[in-house]
Tab-separated table of C-alpha atoms in Angstrom:
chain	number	residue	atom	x	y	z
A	1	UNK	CA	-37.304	58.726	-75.401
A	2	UNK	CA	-34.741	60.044	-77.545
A	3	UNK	CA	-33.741	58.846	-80.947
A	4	UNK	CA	-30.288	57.319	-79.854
A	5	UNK	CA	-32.111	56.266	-77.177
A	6	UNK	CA	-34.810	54.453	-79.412
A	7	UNK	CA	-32.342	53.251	-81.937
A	8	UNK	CA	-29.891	51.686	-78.995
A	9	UNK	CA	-33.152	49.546	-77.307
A	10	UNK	CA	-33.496	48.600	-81.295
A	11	UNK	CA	-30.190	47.069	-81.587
A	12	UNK	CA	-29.895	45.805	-78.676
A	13	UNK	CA	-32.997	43.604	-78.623
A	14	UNK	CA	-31.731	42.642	-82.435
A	15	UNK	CA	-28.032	41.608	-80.754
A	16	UNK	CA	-30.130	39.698	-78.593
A	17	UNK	CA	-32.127	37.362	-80.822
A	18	UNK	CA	-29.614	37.000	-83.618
A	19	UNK	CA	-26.261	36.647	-81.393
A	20	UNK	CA	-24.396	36.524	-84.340
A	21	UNK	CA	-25.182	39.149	-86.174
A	22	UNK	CA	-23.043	41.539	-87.655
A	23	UNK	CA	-25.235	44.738	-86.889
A	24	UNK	CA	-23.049	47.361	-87.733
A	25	UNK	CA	-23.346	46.157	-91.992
A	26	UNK	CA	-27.300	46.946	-90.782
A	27	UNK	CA	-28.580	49.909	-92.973
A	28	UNK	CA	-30.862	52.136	-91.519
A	29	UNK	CA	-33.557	50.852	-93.995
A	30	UNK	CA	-32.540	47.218	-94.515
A	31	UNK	CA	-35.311	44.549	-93.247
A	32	UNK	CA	-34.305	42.520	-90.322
A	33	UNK	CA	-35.395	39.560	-92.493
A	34	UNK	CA	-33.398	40.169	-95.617
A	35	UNK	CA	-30.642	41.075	-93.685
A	36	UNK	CA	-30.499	38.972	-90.313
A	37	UNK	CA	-32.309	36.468	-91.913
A	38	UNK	CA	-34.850	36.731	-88.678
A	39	UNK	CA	-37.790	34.046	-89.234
A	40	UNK	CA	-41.770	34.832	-87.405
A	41	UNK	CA	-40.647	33.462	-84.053
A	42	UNK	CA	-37.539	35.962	-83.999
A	43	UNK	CA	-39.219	38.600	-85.004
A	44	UNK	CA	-41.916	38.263	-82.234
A	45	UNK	CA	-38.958	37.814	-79.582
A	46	UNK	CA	-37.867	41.045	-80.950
A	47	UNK	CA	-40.750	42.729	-80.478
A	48	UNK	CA	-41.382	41.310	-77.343
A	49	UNK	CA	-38.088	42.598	-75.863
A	50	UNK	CA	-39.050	45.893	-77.610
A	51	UNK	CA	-42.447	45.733	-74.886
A	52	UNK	CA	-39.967	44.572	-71.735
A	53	UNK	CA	-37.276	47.293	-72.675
A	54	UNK	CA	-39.324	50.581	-73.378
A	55	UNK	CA	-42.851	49.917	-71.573
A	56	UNK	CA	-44.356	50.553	-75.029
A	57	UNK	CA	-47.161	48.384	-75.968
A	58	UNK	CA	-46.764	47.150	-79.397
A	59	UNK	CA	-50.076	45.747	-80.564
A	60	UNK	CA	-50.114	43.231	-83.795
A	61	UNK	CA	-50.798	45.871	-86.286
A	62	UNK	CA	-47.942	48.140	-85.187
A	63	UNK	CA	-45.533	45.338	-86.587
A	64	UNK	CA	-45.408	46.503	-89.962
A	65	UNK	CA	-43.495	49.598	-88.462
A	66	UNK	CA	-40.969	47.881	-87.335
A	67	UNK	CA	-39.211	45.844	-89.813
A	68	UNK	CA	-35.583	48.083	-90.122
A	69	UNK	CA	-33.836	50.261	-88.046
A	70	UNK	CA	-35.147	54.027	-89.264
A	71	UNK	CA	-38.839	52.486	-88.834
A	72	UNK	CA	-38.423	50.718	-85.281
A	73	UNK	CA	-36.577	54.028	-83.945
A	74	UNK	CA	-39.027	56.629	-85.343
A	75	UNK	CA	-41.992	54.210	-83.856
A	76	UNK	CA	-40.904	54.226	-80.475
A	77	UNK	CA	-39.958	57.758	-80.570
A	78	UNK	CA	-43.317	58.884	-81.208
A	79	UNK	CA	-44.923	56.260	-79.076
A	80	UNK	CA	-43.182	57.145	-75.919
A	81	UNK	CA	-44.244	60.943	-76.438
């Protein structure tokens, strides 16, 4: 998987549990929960589309690497190597 591959899976799983939100005022390096003001139970939709999208297991203490855009794209660049 490519980066723009990676980062379009990313924002599309975002658009996806926050409808709403404006994602192109998303920084690469913004939290999802500072800026989309995504709670626990979003978050685990998004990483649970993340799993359905990519194929990529994402086990509970991979989380923490994926709380903004720069750190959810380089994760599932290197995990799909």
């Amino acid at each position: 998987m490519k980066r723009d591959e990676a980062l379009d899976v990313v924002k599309e799983s975002l658009a996806d549990v926050v409808p709403d939100a404006d994602l192109t005022i998303l920084g690469p390096n913004d939290t999802f929960r500072d800026a989309l003001g995504i709670d626990s139970l979003d978050f685990l939709r998004f990483v649970e589309l993340l799993t359905e999208r990519t194929g990529i297991r994402i086990d509970d203490e991979d989380t923490a690497h994926l709380t903004t855009l720069a750190d959810s794209t380089r994760f599932l660049v290197a995990r799909a190597q």
